[in-house]
PDB file of C-alpha atoms in Angstrom:
ATOM      1  CA  ARG A   1       0.000   0.000   0.000  1.00  0.00           C
ATOM      2  CA  SER A   2       1.546   3.213  -1.142  1.00  0.00           C
ATOM      3  CA  LYS A   3       0.954   6.116   1.183  1.00  0.00           C
ATOM      4  CA  PRO A   4       2.560   8.636  -1.187  1.00  0.00           C
ATOM      5  CA  LEU A   5       0.156   7.555  -3.949  1.00  0.00           C
ATOM      6  CA  GLN A   6      -2.818   7.994  -1.667  1.00  0.00           C
ATOM      7  CA  THR A   7      -1.562  11.429  -0.661  1.00  0.00           C
ATOM      8  CA  LEU A   8      -1.286  12.431  -4.308  1.00  0.00           C
ATOM      9  CA  LEU A   9      -4.677  10.991  -5.277  1.00  0.00           C
ATOM     10  CA  GLY A  10      -6.880  13.598  -3.623  1.00  0.00           C
ATOM     11  CA  LEU A  11      -9.856  13.428  -5.965  1.00  0.00           C
ATOM     12  CA  GLY A  12      -8.551  10.444  -7.903  1.00  0.00           C
ATOM     13  CA  ILE A  13      -9.327   6.770  -8.346  1.00  0.00           C
ATOM     14  CA  VAL A  14      -6.797   4.173  -9.438  1.00  0.00           C
ATOM     15  CA  VAL A  15      -7.798   0.655 -10.481  1.00  0.00           C
ATOM     16  CA  LEU A  16      -5.151  -1.895 -11.412  1.00  0.00           C
ATOM     17  CA  ALA A  17      -5.702  -5.351 -12.892  1.00  0.00           C
ATOM     18  CA  GLY A  18      -3.091  -7.959 -13.654  1.00  0.00           C
ATOM     19  CA  VAL A  19      -3.264 -11.477 -15.034  1.00  0.00           C
ATOM     20  CA  ALA A  20      -0.912 -14.321 -14.139  1.00  0.00           C
ATOM     21  CA  ASP A  21      -1.473 -18.072 -14.398  1.00  0.00           C
ATOM     22  CA  ASP A  22      -5.086 -17.565 -15.572  1.00  0.00           C
ATOM     23  CA  LYS A  23      -5.947 -15.581 -12.443  1.00  0.00           C
ATOM     24  CA  ILE A  24      -6.816 -11.903 -12.163  1.00  0.00           C
ATOM     25  CA  ALA A  25      -5.479  -9.706  -9.369  1.00  0.00           C
ATOM     26  CA  LEU A  26      -7.416  -6.491  -8.750  1.00  0.00           C
ATOM     27  CA  THR A  27      -6.488  -3.445  -6.684  1.00  0.00           C
ATOM     28  CA  ALA A  28      -8.303  -0.151  -6.213  1.00  0.00           C
ATOM     29  CA  SER A  29      -7.360   3.008  -4.392  1.00  0.00           C
ATOM     30  CA  VAL A  30      -9.702   5.949  -3.843  1.00  0.00           C
ATOM     31  CA  GLY A  31      -8.588   9.397  -2.714  1.00  0.00           C
ATOM     32  CA  LYS A  32      -9.816  10.408   0.738  1.00  0.00           C
ATOM     33  CA  ASP A  33     -11.827  13.256  -0.808  1.00  0.00           C
ATOM     34  CA  LEU A  34     -13.978  10.756  -2.728  1.00  0.00           C
ATOM     35  CA  THR A  35     -14.578   7.983  -0.191  1.00  0.00           C
ATOM     36  CA  SER A  36     -17.858   9.568   0.879  1.00  0.00           C
ATOM     37  CA  LYS A  37     -19.180   8.917  -2.660  1.00  0.00           C
ATOM     38  CA  ILE A  38     -17.382   5.740  -3.717  1.00  0.00           C
ATOM     39  CA  LYS A  39     -15.398   3.189  -1.764  1.00  0.00           C
ATOM     40  CA  ALA A  40     -12.507   1.105  -3.059  1.00  0.00           C
ATOM     41  CA  GLY A  41     -14.130  -2.005  -1.601  1.00  0.00           C
ATOM     42  CA  ASP A  42     -17.289  -1.368  -3.622  1.00  0.00           C
ATOM     43  CA  ILE A  43     -15.254  -1.008  -6.815  1.00  0.00           C
ATOM     44  CA  ILE A  44     -13.415  -4.278  -6.226  1.00  0.00           C
ATOM     45  CA  LYS A  45     -16.615  -6.073  -5.272  1.00  0.00           C
ATOM     46  CA  HIS A  46     -18.303  -4.813  -8.451  1.00  0.00           C
ATOM     47  CA  LEU A  47     -15.410  -5.949 -10.661  1.00  0.00           C
ATOM     48  CA  SER A  48     -14.664  -9.268  -8.996  1.00  0.00           C
ATOM     49  CA  GLU A  49     -18.286 -10.438  -8.889  1.00  0.00           C
ATOM     50  CA  GLN A  50     -18.575  -9.936 -12.665  1.00  0.00           C
ATOM     51  CA  LEU A  51     -15.367 -11.892 -13.198  1.00  0.00           C
ATOM     52  CA  GLY A  52     -16.125 -14.927 -11.038  1.00  0.00           C
ATOM     53  CA  GLY A  53     -14.176 -13.845  -8.000  1.00  0.00           C
ATOM     54  CA  LYS A  54     -14.379 -11.968  -4.749  1.00  0.00           C
ATOM     55  CA  GLY A  55     -12.723  -9.153  -2.919  1.00  0.00           C
ATOM     56  CA  GLY A  56     -13.155  -6.132  -0.736  1.00  0.00           C
ATOM     57  CA  GLY A  57     -11.369  -3.824   1.602  1.00  0.00           C
ATOM     58  CA  LYS A  58     -11.441  -0.404   3.147  1.00  0.00           C
ATOM     59  CA  PRO A  59     -12.962   2.786   1.769  1.00  0.00           C
ATOM     60  CA  ASP A  60      -9.590   3.960   0.429  1.00  0.00           C
ATOM     61  CA  PHE A  61      -7.900   0.669  -0.556  1.00  0.00           C
ATOM     62  CA  ALA A  62      -9.136  -2.773  -1.603  1.00  0.00           C
ATOM     63  CA  GLN A  63      -7.983  -5.949  -3.327  1.00  0.00           C
ATOM     64  CA  GLY A  64      -9.626  -8.896  -4.995  1.00  0.00           C
ATOM     65  CA  GLY A  65      -9.155 -11.808  -7.316  1.00  0.00           C
ATOM     66  CA  ALA A  66     -11.076 -13.498 -10.105  1.00  0.00           C
ATOM     67  CA  THR A  67     -10.782 -16.133 -12.823  1.00  0.00           C
ATOM     68  CA  ASP A  68     -12.714 -14.908 -15.909  1.00  0.00           C
ATOM     69  CA  VAL A  69      -9.700 -13.571 -17.802  1.00  0.00           C
ATOM     70  CA  ALA A  70     -11.652 -13.375 -21.077  1.00  0.00           C
ATOM     71  CA  GLY A  71     -14.224 -11.078 -19.471  1.00  0.00           C
ATOM     72  CA  LEU A  72     -11.676  -8.623 -18.060  1.00  0.00           C
ATOM     73  CA  PRO A  73     -11.418  -6.227 -21.043  1.00  0.00           C
ATOM     74  CA  GLY A  74     -15.178  -5.721 -21.222  1.00  0.00           C
ATOM     75  CA  VAL A  75     -15.583  -5.275 -17.484  1.00  0.00           C
ATOM     76  CA  LEU A  76     -12.774  -2.707 -17.382  1.00  0.00           C
ATOM     77  CA  ALA A  77     -14.208  -0.879 -20.409  1.00  0.00           C
ATOM     78  CA  ALA A  78     -17.544  -0.480 -18.600  1.00  0.00           C
ATOM     79  CA  LEU A  79     -15.946   0.739 -15.356  1.00  0.00           C
ATOM     80  CA  PRO A  80     -15.718   4.473 -16.201  1.00  0.00           C
ATOM     81  CA  ASN A  81     -19.490   4.674 -16.814  1.00  0.00           C
ATOM     82  CA  TRP A  82     -20.209   2.733 -13.605  1.00  0.00           C
ATOM     83  CA  LEU A  83     -17.974   5.108 -11.639  1.00  0.00           C
ATOM     84  CA  ALA A  84     -19.488   8.206 -13.286  1.00  0.00           C
ATOM     85  CA  GLU A  85     -22.985   7.107 -12.231  1.00  0.00           C
ATOM     86  CA  ARG A  86     -21.879   6.855  -8.616  1.00  0.00           C
ATOM     87  CA  LEU A  87     -19.938  10.106  -8.603  1.00  0.00           C
ATOM     88  CA  ALA A  88     -22.700  12.179 -10.236  1.00  0.00           C
TER      89      ALA A  88
END
């Protein structure tokens, strides 16, 4: 967990996804100024449930895992609209 990144985030959201050995690793970080509107744990839960996995965490940082590697590009492509709906 990178404290400097979280300090720099402010009003930002970072979502990372990586694939290794047919498994997806997911991480999300949400700036403290946004956690009243969207929580990192909710982002990871949203992503991982669509990809056959699970995850969660704190309002500002969360992790998860999943197995539907083929579905990852589509799920990530839809994420900006999902986030925009929650931040509106």
